[in-house]
Amino acid sequence: MNIEPFDSKYIPEIVDWVTPLWSMMDYDTEVSMMDFDAEVSEKISNKKQDLDVEFIVRHNIFYNEFALQLVQEKKLQAVAFAARKEEENDALQWLEENRENLSAKEAESLQRVVEYLEHMDAKTCSVMEKDDIRLTLFASNQRGCGSLILQQLEERLRRAGFKAMYLWTDSDCNHQWYPRHGFTLVESEVNENFSTPEKNFMTYIFCKKL
């Protein structure tokens, strides 16, 4: 196993990993049938949802010294990314370059996703100190590899002088994993935008001392 700096060529693979999880969010993928047959409309709708998920991935990737990937036998198995409070990336620029051909309703739905991410990022940063850092994206495709890459990331963060690592997640993700691995729940809340009458959509902020 090799833990090495992240290579952006793996972004499509990460999108494939997380799409089954994140596709449960209430994305509105309605497409007008006026000018397209069913097959074409379905492809456009799927493309829109793919855009949502890829934007979320890119929103959380920061190309710094803490962008790591774990590769085993030339196959990507896990990734982990961390960012300082003030750190920014080019995800919004990428989105503007790739959001053509969306209907007004689709664009509105996508904007809800953008606002949700920005709200939770800001909320997480508001409880952080200057020597804290955020775990922005953490995903694994192989049991055990996630723990290995996270341990390596934590070691690098400690050596860099960070005191605590924060993250936010929600009820569409495996949020139960974090308390079992040394993270403490800081706060949680119901997100009304993605909740349904049958189920609350919960968000969680966790912290782990380094």
Short mmCIF file of C-alpha atoms in Angstrom, two decimals:
data_model
loop_
_atom_site.label_atom_id
_atom_site.label_comp_id
_atom_site.label_asym_id
_atom_site.label_seq_id
_atom_site.Cartn_x
_atom_site.Cartn_y
_atom_site.Cartn_z
CA MET A 1 0.00 0.00 0.00
CA ASN A 2 1.21 3.49 -0.87
CA ILE A 3 -0.08 6.71 0.66
CA GLU A 4 0.84 9.56 -1.64
CA PRO A 5 -0.25 13.04 -2.81
CA PHE A 6 -3.67 13.04 -4.47
CA ASP A 7 -3.85 12.86 -8.26
CA SER A 8 -6.86 14.66 -9.78
CA LYS A 9 -7.24 11.91 -12.40
CA TYR A 10 -9.07 9.95 -9.70
CA ILE A 11 -11.92 12.47 -9.29
CA PRO A 12 -14.32 10.49 -11.55
CA GLU A 13 -13.64 7.38 -9.49
CA ILE A 14 -14.43 9.18 -6.23
CA VAL A 15 -17.66 10.47 -7.81
CA ASP A 16 -18.61 6.88 -8.63
CA TRP A 17 -17.98 5.86 -5.00
CA VAL A 18 -20.12 8.52 -3.40
CA THR A 19 -22.97 8.86 -5.92
CA PRO A 20 -25.05 5.98 -4.42
CA LEU A 21 -24.81 7.66 -1.01
CA TRP A 22 -25.39 11.29 -1.93
CA SER A 23 -28.07 10.63 -4.55
CA MET A 24 -30.59 10.20 -1.72
CA MET A 25 -30.66 13.97 -1.22
CA ASP A 26 -33.75 15.71 -2.56
CA TYR A 27 -32.37 16.78 -5.92
CA ASP A 28 -35.00 17.99 -8.36
CA THR A 29 -34.07 16.49 -11.72
CA GLU A 30 -37.22 17.36 -13.64
CA VAL A 31 -36.53 17.94 -17.33
CA SER A 32 -38.93 19.48 -19.85
CA MET A 33 -40.26 16.95 -22.35
CA MET A 34 -41.14 19.60 -24.92
CA ASP A 35 -38.07 19.17 -27.12
CA PHE A 36 -36.59 15.84 -26.01
CA ASP A 37 -37.69 12.25 -26.12
CA ALA A 38 -37.61 10.15 -22.95
CA GLU A 39 -34.15 8.69 -23.55
CA VAL A 40 -32.49 12.07 -24.15
CA SER A 41 -34.31 13.63 -21.20
CA GLU A 42 -33.13 10.86 -18.91
CA LYS A 43 -29.53 11.37 -20.00
CA ILE A 44 -29.72 15.11 -19.33
CA SER A 45 -31.33 14.53 -15.95
CA ASN A 46 -28.63 12.03 -15.00
CA LYS A 47 -25.97 14.46 -16.20
CA LYS A 48 -27.42 17.11 -13.90
CA GLN A 49 -27.31 14.80 -10.88
CA ASP A 50 -23.73 13.82 -11.81
CA LEU A 51 -22.92 17.54 -11.85
CA ASP A 52 -24.32 17.91 -8.34
CA VAL A 53 -22.24 15.06 -6.97
CA GLU A 54 -19.04 16.01 -8.78
CA PHE A 55 -19.38 19.58 -7.54
CA ILE A 56 -19.69 18.34 -3.95
CA VAL A 57 -16.54 16.27 -4.43
CA ARG A 58 -14.61 19.15 -5.99
CA HIS A 59 -15.91 21.56 -3.34
CA ASN A 60 -14.13 19.42 -0.74
CA ILE A 61 -10.85 18.78 -2.54
CA PHE A 62 -8.00 21.12 -1.64
CA TYR A 63 -4.65 20.73 -3.38
CA ASN A 64 -2.33 21.19 -0.45
CA GLU A 65 0.13 19.05 1.50
CA PHE A 66 -2.78 17.27 3.20
CA ALA A 67 -4.43 15.90 0.03
CA LEU A 68 -3.76 12.16 0.23
CA GLN A 69 -4.64 8.99 -1.62
CA LEU A 70 -4.06 5.35 -0.76
CA VAL A 71 -3.25 3.15 -3.74
CA GLN A 72 -2.93 -0.63 -3.60
CA GLU A 73 -1.81 -2.60 -6.68
CA LYS A 74 -2.36 0.50 -8.81
CA LYS A 75 -5.97 0.80 -7.64
CA LEU A 76 -7.32 3.72 -5.64
CA GLN A 77 -8.68 2.55 -2.27
CA ALA A 78 -9.09 5.68 -0.11
CA VAL A 79 -8.69 9.46 -0.11
CA ALA A 80 -8.54 12.13 2.58
CA PHE A 81 -8.41 15.92 2.34
CA ALA A 82 -8.00 18.65 4.95
CA ALA A 83 -8.14 22.44 4.67
CA ARG A 84 -7.30 25.42 6.83
CA LYS A 85 -10.13 27.77 7.84
CA GLU A 86 -9.26 30.43 5.25
CA GLU A 87 -8.31 28.04 2.45
CA GLU A 88 -10.23 28.17 -0.84
CA ASN A 89 -10.34 26.16 -4.05
CA ASP A 90 -11.66 26.58 -7.59
CA ALA A 91 -14.84 24.47 -7.28
CA LEU A 92 -17.22 27.37 -7.96
CA GLN A 93 -15.27 28.33 -11.05
CA TRP A 94 -15.44 24.73 -12.26
CA LEU A 95 -19.20 24.72 -11.66
CA GLU A 96 -19.76 27.88 -13.69
CA GLU A 97 -17.86 26.32 -16.58
CA ASN A 98 -19.96 23.13 -16.48
CA ARG A 99 -23.52 24.17 -15.65
CA GLU A 100 -24.71 24.91 -19.18
CA ASN A 101 -28.01 23.45 -20.43
CA LEU A 102 -29.63 23.28 -17.00
CA SER A 103 -33.26 24.30 -16.78
CA ALA A 104 -34.22 27.07 -14.36
CA LYS A 105 -35.58 24.49 -11.95
CA GLU A 106 -32.43 22.39 -12.11
CA ALA A 107 -30.26 25.47 -11.58
CA GLU A 108 -32.36 26.37 -8.54
CA SER A 109 -31.93 22.87 -7.13
CA LEU A 110 -28.19 23.00 -7.70
CA GLN A 111 -28.01 26.39 -5.98
CA ARG A 112 -29.62 24.83 -2.91
CA VAL A 113 -26.75 22.34 -2.81
CA VAL A 114 -24.17 25.15 -3.11
CA GLU A 115 -25.81 27.11 -0.30
CA TYR A 116 -26.04 24.01 1.89
CA LEU A 117 -22.32 23.30 1.54
CA GLU A 118 -21.36 26.91 2.17
CA HIS A 119 -23.64 27.09 5.22
CA MET A 120 -22.18 23.97 6.81
CA ASP A 121 -18.59 24.98 6.01
CA ALA A 122 -19.15 28.37 7.65
CA LYS A 123 -20.88 26.78 10.63
CA THR A 124 -17.98 24.39 11.14
CA CYS A 125 -15.34 27.11 10.78
CA SER A 126 -17.19 29.22 13.35
CA VAL A 127 -16.38 26.73 16.12
CA MET A 128 -12.74 26.27 15.09
CA GLU A 129 -9.68 28.02 16.49
CA LYS A 130 -6.79 29.30 14.36
CA ASP A 131 -4.70 26.18 15.01
CA ASP A 132 -7.52 23.79 14.03
CA ILE A 133 -8.15 22.25 10.61
CA ARG A 134 -11.10 20.73 8.72
CA LEU A 135 -11.34 17.23 7.34
CA THR A 136 -13.20 18.15 4.16
CA LEU A 137 -13.52 14.81 2.38
CA PHE A 138 -12.80 11.27 3.49
CA ALA A 139 -13.83 8.24 1.44
CA SER A 140 -12.79 4.62 1.14
CA ASN A 141 -13.62 1.81 -1.25
CA GLN A 142 -11.89 -0.92 0.74
CA ARG A 143 -12.47 -1.96 4.35
CA GLY A 144 -9.60 -0.87 6.60
CA CYS A 145 -8.03 1.53 4.10
CA GLY A 146 -10.01 4.49 5.41
CA SER A 147 -8.58 4.06 8.91
CA LEU A 148 -5.04 3.79 7.52
CA ILE A 149 -5.19 6.97 5.46
CA LEU A 150 -6.87 8.90 8.26
CA GLN A 151 -4.11 7.86 10.69
CA GLN A 152 -1.49 9.06 8.23
CA LEU A 153 -3.30 12.35 7.76
CA GLU A 154 -3.58 12.87 11.52
CA GLU A 155 0.17 12.28 11.94
CA ARG A 156 0.94 14.90 9.30
CA LEU A 157 -1.45 17.38 10.88
CA ARG A 158 0.12 16.90 14.32
CA ARG A 159 3.59 17.45 12.90
CA ALA A 160 2.33 20.64 11.25
CA GLY A 161 1.17 21.95 14.63
CA PHE A 162 -2.60 21.60 14.37
CA LYS A 163 -4.42 20.97 17.64
CA ALA A 164 -7.79 19.60 16.52
CA MET A 165 -9.49 18.31 13.39
CA TYR A 166 -13.12 19.20 12.68
CA LEU A 167 -15.55 17.86 10.11
CA TRP A 168 -19.21 18.04 9.25
CA THR A 169 -21.36 15.30 7.82
CA ASP A 170 -25.02 14.41 7.58
CA SER A 171 -27.48 11.56 7.86
CA ASP A 172 -26.92 10.50 4.23
CA CYS A 173 -23.39 9.46 5.22
CA ASN A 174 -21.93 6.93 7.63
CA HIS A 175 -21.79 9.45 10.48
CA GLN A 176 -21.77 6.67 13.12
CA TRP A 177 -18.21 5.85 12.04
CA TYR A 178 -16.72 8.98 13.58
CA PRO A 179 -17.63 8.51 17.28
CA ARG A 180 -16.19 4.99 17.05
CA HIS A 181 -12.86 6.45 15.89
CA GLY A 182 -12.14 9.13 18.45
CA PHE A 183 -14.39 11.96 17.26
CA THR A 184 -16.68 13.87 19.61
CA LEU A 185 -20.02 15.31 18.50
CA VAL A 186 -19.89 19.11 18.79
CA GLU A 187 -23.43 19.85 17.62
CA SER A 188 -26.22 18.58 15.40
CA GLU A 189 -29.27 20.12 13.77
CA VAL A 190 -32.15 19.35 11.44
CA ASN A 191 -31.77 20.71 7.92
CA GLU A 192 -35.31 21.65 6.85
CA ASN A 193 -34.40 21.96 3.15
CA PHE A 194 -33.68 18.26 2.78
CA SER A 195 -36.01 16.84 5.43
CA THR A 196 -39.27 15.09 4.59
CA PRO A 197 -42.44 14.54 6.65
CA GLU A 198 -41.26 10.98 7.21
CA LYS A 199 -37.62 11.66 8.10
CA ASN A 200 -35.46 14.50 9.38
CA PHE A 201 -32.28 15.23 7.46
CA MET A 202 -29.66 15.70 10.18
CA THR A 203 -26.30 17.46 10.04
CA TYR A 204 -23.44 16.81 12.47
CA ILE A 205 -20.22 18.58 13.41
CA PHE A 206 -17.49 16.40 14.94
CA CYS A 207 -14.09 17.17 16.45
CA LYS A 208 -11.02 15.08 17.23
CA LYS A 209 -8.09 16.33 19.27
CA LEU A 210 -4.74 15.83 17.59
#
